[in-house]
XYZ file of C-alpha atoms in Angstrom:
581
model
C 89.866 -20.374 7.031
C 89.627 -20.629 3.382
C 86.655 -22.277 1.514
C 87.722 -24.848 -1.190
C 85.943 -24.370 -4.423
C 86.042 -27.496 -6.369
C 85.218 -28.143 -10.112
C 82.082 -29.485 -9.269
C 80.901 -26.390 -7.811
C 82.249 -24.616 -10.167
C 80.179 -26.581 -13.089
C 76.756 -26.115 -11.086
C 77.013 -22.893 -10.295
C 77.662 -22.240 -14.318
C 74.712 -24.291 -14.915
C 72.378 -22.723 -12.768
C 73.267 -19.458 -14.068
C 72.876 -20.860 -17.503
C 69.345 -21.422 -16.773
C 68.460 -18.671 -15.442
C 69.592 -16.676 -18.336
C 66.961 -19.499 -20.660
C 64.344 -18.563 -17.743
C 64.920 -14.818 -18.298
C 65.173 -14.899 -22.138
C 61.977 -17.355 -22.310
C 60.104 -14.680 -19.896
C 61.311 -11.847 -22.670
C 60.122 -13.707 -25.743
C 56.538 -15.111 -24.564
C 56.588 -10.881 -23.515
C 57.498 -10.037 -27.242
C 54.868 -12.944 -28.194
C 52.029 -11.711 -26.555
C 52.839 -7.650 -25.857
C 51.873 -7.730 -22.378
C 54.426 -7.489 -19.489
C 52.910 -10.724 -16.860
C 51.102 -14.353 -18.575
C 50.302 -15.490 -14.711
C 49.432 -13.559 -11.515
C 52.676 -14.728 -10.221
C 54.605 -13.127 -12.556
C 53.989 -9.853 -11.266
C 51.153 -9.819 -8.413
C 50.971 -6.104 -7.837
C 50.643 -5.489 -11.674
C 47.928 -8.404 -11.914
C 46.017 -6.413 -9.508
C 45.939 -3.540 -10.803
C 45.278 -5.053 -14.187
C 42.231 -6.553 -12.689
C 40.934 -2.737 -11.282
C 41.188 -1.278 -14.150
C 39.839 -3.620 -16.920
C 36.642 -3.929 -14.487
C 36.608 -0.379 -14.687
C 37.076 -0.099 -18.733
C 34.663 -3.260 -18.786
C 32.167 -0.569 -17.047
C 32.951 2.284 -19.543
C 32.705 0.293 -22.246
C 29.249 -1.176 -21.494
C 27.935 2.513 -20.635
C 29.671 4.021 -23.852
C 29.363 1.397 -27.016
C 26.473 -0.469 -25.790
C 23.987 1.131 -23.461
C 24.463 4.677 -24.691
C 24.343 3.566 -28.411
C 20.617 1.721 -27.412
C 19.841 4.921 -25.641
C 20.680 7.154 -28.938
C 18.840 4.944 -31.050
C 15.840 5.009 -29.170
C 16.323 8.697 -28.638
C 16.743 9.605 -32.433
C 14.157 7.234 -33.121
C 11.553 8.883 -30.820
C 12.260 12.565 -32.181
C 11.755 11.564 -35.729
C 8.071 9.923 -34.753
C 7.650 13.258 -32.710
C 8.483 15.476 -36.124
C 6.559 13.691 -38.432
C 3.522 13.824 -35.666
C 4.299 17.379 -35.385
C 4.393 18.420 -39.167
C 1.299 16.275 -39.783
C -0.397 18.937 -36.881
C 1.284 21.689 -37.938
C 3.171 21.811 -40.740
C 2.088 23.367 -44.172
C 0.077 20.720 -45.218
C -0.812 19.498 -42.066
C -4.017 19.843 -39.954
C -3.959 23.215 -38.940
C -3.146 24.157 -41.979
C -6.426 22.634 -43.257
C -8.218 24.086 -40.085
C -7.317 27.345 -41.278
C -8.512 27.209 -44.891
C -12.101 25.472 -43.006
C -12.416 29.016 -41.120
C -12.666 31.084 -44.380
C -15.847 32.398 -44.932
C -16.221 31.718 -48.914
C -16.553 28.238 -48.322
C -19.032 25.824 -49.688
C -20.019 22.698 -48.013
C -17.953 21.015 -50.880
C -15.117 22.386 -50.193
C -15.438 21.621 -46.864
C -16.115 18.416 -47.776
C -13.134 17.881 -49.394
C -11.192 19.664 -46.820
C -12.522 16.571 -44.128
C -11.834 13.960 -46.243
C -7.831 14.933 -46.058
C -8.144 15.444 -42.269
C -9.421 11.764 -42.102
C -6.709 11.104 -43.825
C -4.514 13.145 -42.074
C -5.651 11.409 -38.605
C -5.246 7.864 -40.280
C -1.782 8.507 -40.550
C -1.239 10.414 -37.041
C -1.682 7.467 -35.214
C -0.490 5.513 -37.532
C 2.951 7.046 -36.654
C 2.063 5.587 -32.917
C 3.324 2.444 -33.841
C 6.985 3.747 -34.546
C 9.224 1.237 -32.968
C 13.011 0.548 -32.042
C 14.231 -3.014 -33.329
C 10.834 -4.271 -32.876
C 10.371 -2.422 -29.227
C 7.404 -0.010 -29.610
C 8.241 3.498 -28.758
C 5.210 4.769 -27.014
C 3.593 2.191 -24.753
C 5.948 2.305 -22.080
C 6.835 -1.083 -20.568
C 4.714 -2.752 -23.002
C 6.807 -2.592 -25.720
C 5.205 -5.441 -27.481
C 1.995 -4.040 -28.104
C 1.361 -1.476 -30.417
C -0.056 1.962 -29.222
C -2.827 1.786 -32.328
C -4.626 -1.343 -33.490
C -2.997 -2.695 -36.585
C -6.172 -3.989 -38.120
C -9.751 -4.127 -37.049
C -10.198 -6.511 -34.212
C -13.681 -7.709 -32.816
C -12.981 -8.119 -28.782
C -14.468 -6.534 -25.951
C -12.652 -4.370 -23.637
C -14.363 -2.718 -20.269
C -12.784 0.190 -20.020
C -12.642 3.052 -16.651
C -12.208 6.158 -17.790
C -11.124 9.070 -15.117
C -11.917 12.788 -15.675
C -12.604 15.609 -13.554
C -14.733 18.851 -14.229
C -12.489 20.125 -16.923
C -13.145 17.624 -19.389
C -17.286 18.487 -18.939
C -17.677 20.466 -23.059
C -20.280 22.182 -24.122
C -21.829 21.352 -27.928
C -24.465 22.572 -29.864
C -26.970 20.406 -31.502
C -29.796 21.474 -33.587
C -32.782 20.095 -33.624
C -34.376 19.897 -36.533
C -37.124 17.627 -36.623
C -38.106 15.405 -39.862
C -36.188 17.889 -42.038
C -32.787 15.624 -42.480
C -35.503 12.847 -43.807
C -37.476 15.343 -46.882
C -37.588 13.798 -50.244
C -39.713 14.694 -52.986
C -41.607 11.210 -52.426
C -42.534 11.954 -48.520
C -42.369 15.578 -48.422
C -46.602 15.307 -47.979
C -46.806 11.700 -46.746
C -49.548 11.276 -44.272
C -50.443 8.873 -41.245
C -53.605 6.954 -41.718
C -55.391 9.779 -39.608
C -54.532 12.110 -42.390
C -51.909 13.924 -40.509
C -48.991 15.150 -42.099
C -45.800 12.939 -41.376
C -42.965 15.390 -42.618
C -44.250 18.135 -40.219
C -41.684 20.021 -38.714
C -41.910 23.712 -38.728
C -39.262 26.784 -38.264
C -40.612 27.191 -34.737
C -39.453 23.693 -33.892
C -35.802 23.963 -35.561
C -33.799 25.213 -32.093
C -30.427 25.667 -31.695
C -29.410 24.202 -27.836
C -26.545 23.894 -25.653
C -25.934 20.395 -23.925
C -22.707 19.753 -21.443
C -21.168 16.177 -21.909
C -18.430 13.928 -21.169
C -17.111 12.383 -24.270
C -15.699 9.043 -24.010
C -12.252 8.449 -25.817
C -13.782 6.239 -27.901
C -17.485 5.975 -30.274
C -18.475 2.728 -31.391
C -19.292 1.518 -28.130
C -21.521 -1.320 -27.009
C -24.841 -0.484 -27.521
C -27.278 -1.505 -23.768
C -29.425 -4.315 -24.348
C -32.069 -6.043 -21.967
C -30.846 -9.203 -20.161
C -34.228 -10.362 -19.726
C -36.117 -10.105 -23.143
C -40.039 -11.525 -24.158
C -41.257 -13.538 -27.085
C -41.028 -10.607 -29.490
C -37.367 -9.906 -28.417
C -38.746 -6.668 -26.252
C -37.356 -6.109 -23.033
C -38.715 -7.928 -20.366
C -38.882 -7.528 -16.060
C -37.091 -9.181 -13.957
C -38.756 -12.282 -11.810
C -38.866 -12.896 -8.366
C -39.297 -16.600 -6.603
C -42.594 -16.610 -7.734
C -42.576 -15.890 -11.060
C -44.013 -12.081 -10.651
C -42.073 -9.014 -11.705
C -39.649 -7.310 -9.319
C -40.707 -3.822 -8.437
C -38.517 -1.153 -7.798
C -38.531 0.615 -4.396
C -36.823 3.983 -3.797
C -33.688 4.773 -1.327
C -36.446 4.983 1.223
C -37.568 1.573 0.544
C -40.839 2.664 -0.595
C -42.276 1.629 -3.933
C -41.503 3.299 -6.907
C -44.886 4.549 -9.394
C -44.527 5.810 -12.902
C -46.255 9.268 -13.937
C -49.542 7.060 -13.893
C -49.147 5.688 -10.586
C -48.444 2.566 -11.775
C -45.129 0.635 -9.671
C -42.246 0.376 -11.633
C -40.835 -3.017 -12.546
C -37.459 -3.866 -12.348
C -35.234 -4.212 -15.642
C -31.783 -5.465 -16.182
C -29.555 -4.077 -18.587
C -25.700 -5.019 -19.628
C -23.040 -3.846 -20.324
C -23.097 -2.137 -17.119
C -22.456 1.718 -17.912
C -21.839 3.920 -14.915
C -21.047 7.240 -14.537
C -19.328 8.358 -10.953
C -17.895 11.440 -8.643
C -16.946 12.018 -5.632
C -14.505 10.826 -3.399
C -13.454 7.222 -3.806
C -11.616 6.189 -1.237
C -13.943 7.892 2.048
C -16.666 6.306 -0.555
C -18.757 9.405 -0.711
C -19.637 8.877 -4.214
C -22.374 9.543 -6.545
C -23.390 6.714 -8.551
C -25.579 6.916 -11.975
C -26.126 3.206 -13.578
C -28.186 1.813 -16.754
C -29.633 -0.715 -13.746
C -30.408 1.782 -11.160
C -32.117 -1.374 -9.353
C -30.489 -4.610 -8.126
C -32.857 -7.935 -8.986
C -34.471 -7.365 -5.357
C -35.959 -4.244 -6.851
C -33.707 -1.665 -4.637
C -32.224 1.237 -5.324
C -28.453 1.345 -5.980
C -27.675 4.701 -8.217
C -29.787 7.585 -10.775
C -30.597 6.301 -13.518
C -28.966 6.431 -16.441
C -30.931 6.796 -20.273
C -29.219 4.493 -22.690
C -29.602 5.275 -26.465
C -27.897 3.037 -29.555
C -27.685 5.563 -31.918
C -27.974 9.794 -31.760
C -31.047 10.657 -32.467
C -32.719 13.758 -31.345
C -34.639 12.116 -28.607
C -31.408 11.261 -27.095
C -30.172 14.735 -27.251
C -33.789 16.465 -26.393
C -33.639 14.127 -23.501
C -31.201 16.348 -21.525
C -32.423 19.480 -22.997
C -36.252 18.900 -21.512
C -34.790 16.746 -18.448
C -32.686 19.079 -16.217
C -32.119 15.669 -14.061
C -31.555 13.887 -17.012
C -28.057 11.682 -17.950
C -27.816 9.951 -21.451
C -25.741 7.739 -22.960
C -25.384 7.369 -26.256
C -23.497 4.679 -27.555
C -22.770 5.521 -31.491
C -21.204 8.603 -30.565
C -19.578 7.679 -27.385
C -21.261 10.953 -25.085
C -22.476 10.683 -21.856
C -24.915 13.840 -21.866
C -26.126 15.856 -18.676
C -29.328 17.734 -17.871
C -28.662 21.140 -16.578
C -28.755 19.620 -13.090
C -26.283 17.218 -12.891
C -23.724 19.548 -14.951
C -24.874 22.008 -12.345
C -23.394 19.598 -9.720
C -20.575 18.508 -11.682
C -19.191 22.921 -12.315
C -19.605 22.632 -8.826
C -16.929 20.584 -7.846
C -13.434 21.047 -6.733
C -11.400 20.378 -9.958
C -9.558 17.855 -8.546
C -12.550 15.962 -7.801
C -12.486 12.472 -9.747
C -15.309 11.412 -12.557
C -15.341 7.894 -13.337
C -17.116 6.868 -16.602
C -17.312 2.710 -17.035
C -18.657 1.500 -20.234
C -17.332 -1.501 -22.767
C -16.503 -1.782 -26.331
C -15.681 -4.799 -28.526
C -15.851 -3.643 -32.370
C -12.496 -1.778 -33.287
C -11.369 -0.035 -36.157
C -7.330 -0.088 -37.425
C -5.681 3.294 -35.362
C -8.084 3.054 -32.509
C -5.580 3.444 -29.857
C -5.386 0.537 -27.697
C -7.114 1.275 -24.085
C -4.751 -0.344 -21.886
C -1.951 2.602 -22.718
C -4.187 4.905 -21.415
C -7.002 3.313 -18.783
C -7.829 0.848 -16.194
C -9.143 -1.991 -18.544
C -10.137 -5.587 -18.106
C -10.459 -7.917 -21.401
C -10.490 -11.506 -21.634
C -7.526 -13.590 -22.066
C -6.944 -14.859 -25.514
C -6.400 -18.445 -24.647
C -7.213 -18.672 -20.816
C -10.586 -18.409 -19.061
C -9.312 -15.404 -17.115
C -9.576 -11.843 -17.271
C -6.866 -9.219 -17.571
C -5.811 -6.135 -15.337
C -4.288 -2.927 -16.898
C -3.359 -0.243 -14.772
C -5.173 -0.693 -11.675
C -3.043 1.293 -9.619
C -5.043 3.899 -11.091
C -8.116 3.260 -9.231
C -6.078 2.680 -6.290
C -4.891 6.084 -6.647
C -5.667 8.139 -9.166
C -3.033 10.653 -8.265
C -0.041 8.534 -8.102
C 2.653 8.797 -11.554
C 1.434 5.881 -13.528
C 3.952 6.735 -16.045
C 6.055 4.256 -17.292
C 9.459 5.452 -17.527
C 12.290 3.597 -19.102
C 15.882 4.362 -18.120
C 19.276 3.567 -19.351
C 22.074 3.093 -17.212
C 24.801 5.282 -18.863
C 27.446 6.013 -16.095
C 27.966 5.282 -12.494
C 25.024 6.040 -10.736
C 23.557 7.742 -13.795
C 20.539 6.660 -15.887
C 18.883 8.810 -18.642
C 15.319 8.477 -19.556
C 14.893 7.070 -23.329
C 11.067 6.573 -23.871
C 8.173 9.625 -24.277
C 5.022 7.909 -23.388
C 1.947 7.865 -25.264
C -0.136 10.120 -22.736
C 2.593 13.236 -23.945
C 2.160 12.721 -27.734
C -1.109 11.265 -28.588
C -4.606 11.906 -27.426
C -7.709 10.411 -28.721
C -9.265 13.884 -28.980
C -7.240 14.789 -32.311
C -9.226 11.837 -33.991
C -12.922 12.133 -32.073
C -12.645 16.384 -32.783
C -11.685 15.405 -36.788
C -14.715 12.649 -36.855
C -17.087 14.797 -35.102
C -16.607 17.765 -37.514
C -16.771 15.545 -40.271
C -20.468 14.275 -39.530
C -21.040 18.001 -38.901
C -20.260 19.049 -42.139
C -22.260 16.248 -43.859
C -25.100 16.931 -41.789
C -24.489 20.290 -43.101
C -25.004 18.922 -46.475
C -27.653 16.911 -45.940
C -29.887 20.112 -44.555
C -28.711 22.101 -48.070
C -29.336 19.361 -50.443
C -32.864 18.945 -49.405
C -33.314 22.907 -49.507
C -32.204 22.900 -52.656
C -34.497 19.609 -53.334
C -37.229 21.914 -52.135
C -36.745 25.178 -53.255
C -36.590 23.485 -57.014
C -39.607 21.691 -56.020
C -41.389 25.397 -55.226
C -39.547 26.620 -58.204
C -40.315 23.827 -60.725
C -44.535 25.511 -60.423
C -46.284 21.100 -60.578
C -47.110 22.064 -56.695
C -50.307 24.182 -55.794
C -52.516 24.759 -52.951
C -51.765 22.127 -49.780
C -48.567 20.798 -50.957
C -47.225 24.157 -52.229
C -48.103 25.447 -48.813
C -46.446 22.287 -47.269
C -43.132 22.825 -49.514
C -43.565 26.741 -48.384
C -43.045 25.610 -44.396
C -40.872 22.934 -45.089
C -38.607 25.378 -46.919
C -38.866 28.286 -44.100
C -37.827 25.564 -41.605
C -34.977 24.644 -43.570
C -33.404 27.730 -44.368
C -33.780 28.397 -40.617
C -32.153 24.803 -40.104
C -29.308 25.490 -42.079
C -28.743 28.928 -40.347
C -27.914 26.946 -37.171
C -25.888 24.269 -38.360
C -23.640 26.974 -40.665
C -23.129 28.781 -37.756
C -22.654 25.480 -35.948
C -20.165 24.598 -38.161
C -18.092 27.511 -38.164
C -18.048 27.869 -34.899
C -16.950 24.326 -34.562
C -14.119 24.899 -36.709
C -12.657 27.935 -35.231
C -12.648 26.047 -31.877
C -10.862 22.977 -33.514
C -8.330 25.811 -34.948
C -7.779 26.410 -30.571
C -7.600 23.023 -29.604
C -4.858 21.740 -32.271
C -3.019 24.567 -31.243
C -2.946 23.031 -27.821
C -2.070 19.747 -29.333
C 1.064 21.094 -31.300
C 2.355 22.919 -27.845
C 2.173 19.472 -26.417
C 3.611 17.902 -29.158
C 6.358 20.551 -29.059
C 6.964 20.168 -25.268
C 7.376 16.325 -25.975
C 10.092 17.553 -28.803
C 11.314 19.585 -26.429
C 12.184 16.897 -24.009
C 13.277 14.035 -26.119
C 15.752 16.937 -27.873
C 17.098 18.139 -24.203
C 17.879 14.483 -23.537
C 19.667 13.429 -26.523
C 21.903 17.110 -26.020
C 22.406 15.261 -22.432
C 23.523 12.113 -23.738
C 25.754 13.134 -26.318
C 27.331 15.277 -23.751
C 27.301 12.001 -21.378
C 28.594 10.179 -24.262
C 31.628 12.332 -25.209
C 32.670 12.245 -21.168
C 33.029 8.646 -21.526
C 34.618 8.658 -24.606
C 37.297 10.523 -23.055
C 37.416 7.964 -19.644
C 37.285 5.275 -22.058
C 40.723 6.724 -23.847
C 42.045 7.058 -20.777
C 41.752 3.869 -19.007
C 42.803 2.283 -21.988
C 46.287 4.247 -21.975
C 46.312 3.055 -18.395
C 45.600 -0.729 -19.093
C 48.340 -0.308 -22.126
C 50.785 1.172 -19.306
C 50.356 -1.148 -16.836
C 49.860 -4.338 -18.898
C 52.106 -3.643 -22.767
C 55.438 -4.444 -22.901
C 57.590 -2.043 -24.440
C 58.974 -3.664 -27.859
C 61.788 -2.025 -27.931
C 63.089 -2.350 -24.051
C 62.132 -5.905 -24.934
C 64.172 -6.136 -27.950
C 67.346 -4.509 -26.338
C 67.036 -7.072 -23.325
C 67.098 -9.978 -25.259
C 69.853 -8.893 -27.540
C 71.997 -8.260 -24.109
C 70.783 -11.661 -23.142
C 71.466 -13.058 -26.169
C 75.404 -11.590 -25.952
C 75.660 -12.863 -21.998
C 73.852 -16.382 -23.030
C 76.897 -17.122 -25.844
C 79.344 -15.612 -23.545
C 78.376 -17.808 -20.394
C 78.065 -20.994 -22.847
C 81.862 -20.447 -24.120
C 82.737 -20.021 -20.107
C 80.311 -23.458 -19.356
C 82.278 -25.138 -21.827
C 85.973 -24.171 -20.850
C 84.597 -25.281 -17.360
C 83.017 -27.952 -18.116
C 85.740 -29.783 -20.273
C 88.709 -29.109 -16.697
C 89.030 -31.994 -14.233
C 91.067 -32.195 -11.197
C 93.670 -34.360 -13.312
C 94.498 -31.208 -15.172
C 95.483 -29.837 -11.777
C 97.335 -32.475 -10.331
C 99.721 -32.497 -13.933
């Protein structure tokens, strides 16, 4: 049976396709509008998904390639132009080896050596200096603490407690020279005399000795100098009191009472800052101890004792060389100095045996590198009544990787390493080795100016009988003096010439490194590069429209819209009256 199509059905079927053509050509233009091929999810779902995949994917690349990798460059390129300019002021023509060398020739006058210090000072100043090198305001050096700078900025008054932890190998050997009165001559005192008559400037060539002494030296000089907690009337130390108001004696490890060469007992003194100086093995807690208070306030024993001195004088130094059991500190200079025994017991342990040395400083100088980079510290906070921790994980365990490493993520499950830490670049011992040798060499020139003082004295014939004698021993005992400290002094410098050669190769290593990791991220870098190109040829695939496919459809649209309106409007003007005629 046939279906009767009427007019009406006729005119909505024309209508509906009518729209459908304005749906189809609106869908085309908003596609030439905005060149991409869906405006909703609906549009096109399996082409929204996809879209989704891979612009969280190019999202990814492009984090890793224009952002994190750029940072990581930066920091990178940074880092190996501090590392150069470290390493040509160690090494490089005009650096300090350079100057080393010219310090080891043997036509040298204390003048020109002189002068040759002064522009390693200098030279120093500006090493660590350098340390301070930072990336848009991050410091380079310090690890996570990329606030701080590695070197004090300006000289700061604040006092730091500071752990340092050694082994064996860092016990050196110096040479000091004792010589007496002679650094003090002058033509006024050269025959000064004590009110006994006894000549005051009285040191002779068989006292000038030349004498080795093994140390620790501390990173730093400068420190605070021990001082009595407990002082009298005249501002002299003074004992410690029991209940009673009687001094505390000291007793021995026995418990016994401790007597002085005279037999007298010992009283019991208290001393701060609290300097101690330990080895052993930390964690069974077979340690031993040496302490400035080598007595609690109940008078017992608690460590050896250890001889505190503000300033190096020869006493100091003479102390260890006439005290085999003997362990001075020496706060000027920043040395801990052992009698023959204790460095006896220090060669003999294993070398991975740790050496704690405690002591506190509060009076810095611009470039001192700041302790917490390097030690287990504890300073006072700046606006809080509490105290600060630095790195103490590495009392916890000593041999754990305290490094502090910082990483870029530059891929998928790949991060690169952007920071060299201080602990690889800098060491304290390229500015205490420069300062050292620098009081060596005036010392130096002290002992030949007041030869030369003398000698023109002897010379000048206004000096006869006792005081030409006196200027006749005084002169013997300088020339023999300043045989010791020359050879001191060279010697000195050729072993400086050995141990900036070890700082360069560390400095080089560190090159080394920061060099083989920017090659690694520029290799990185051009591997994203190309993923980056092509997912974004994959987004443009699956999301661009194609102009020109675009521009052909809607000119075919265009031809069947005019066509199907001319059809619409035949249709649309035809009633069943025209049939029925």
């Amino acid at each position: 049976m046939a279906m009767r199509i009427t007019t009406k059905m006729i005119q909505n079927t024309s209508i509906r396709n009518l729209n459908m053509n304005k749906e189809r050509q609106e869908k085309l233009t908003n596609q030439m509008a905005t060149g991409k091929k869906i405006t909703r999810p609906s549009d096109d779902p399996v082409t929204a998904i996809r879209a989704l995949k891979l612009n969280a994917s190019l999202d990814k690349i492009d984090q890793y390639y224009e952002r994190n990798s750029e940072d990581a460059k930066s920091w990178l390129e940074l880092t190996d132009k501090a590392i150069d300019t470290v390493a040509n002021l160690l090494g490089g023509d005009t650096g300090m080896k350079a100057l080393l060398i010219q310090a080891n020739a043997d036509y040298l006058e204390n003048g020109d050596l002189l002068d040759i210090v002064k522009q390693l000072v200098n030279l120093a100043e500006e090493y660590y200096s350098v340390g301070n090198a930072d990336s848009a305001g991050r410091t380079l050096f310090t690890g996570y603490r990329t606030d701080l700078p590695l070197a004090f900025k300006e000289p700061k008054s604040e006092t730091y407690k500071i752990t340092e932890q050694r082994t064996k190998l860092n016990m050196d050997k110096m040479t000091y020279v004792a010589s007496g009165c002679l650094k003090e001559l002058n033509e006024g005192n050269f025959n000064s005399t004590d009110g006994s008559g006894n000549l005051l400037m009285n040191t002779t060539e068989y006292e000038v000795s030349t004498n080795e002494i093994y140390r620790f030296r501390l990173a730093y000089d400068n420190t605070d100098a021990v001082e009595s907690v407990e002082k009298d009337a005249n501002g002299d130390p003074a004992p410690i009191l029991d209940g009673n108001g009687d001094p505390v004696k000291a007793k021995d490890i026995n418990g016994n009472p401790v007597q002085d060469e005279d037999g007298n007992p010992v009283n019991v003194y208290m001393y701060e800052p609290e300097v101690t100086f330990e080895f052993g093995n930390f964690k069974t807690g077979e340690v031993t101890k040496y302490s400035v208070n080598p007595y609690d306030r109940n008078g017992n024993f608690v460590a050896n004792e250890i001889q505190c001195f503000a300033s190096a004088t020869e006493e100091a130094y003479m102390t260890v060389v006439n005290d085999p059991d003997a362990v001075v500190y020496i706060a000027s200079t920043g040395e801990l100095l052992l009698g023959d025994n204790v460095k006896q017991s220090i060669a003999e342990l294993d070398s991975d045996v740790e050496v704690r040395l405690s002591y506190e400083k509060t009076e810095w100088k611009k470039n001192d590198l700041d302790p917490v980079h390097y030690f287990y510290t504890e300073r006072k906070h700046p606006t809080q009544d509490r105290q600060l921790i630095y790195n103490d994980h590495f009392l916890e365990d000593p041999t754990a990787n305290g490094k502090q490493i910082i990483e870029y993520d530059i891929g998928n499950n790949q991060t690169i390493r952007v920071n060299t830490t201080a602990d690889e670049i800098y060491t304290h011992n390229v500015g205490r080795d420069i300062y050292e040798f620098q009081a060596m060499v005036e010392e130096q020139g002290v002992i030949l100016d007041n030869l030369n003082k003398i000698k023109s004295m002897i010379e000048s014939g206004e000096y006869i009988e006792e005081d030409l004698e006196t200027l006749e021993r005084q002169k013997a005992a300088l020339e023999k003096a300043k045989t010791y400290i020359d050879e001191k002094v060279k010697s000195r410098a050729g072993e400086l010439l050995t141990n900036f050669n070890g700082y360069i190769e560390q400095v080089n290593v560190a090159s080394t490194n920061c060099g083989s990791r920017g090659a690694r991220l520029t290799l990185i870098q051009n591997r994203l590069g190309t993923q980056q190109e092509n997912y974004e040829e994959l987004v443009s695939r699956n999301e661009d429209a194609n102009y020109a496919d675009l521009a052909t459809q809607l000119a075919s649209i265009k031809t069947s819209y005019d066509a199907a309106l001319a059809s619409i409007s035949y249709v649309m003007q035809t009633s069943l009256l025209d049939y029925i005629r």
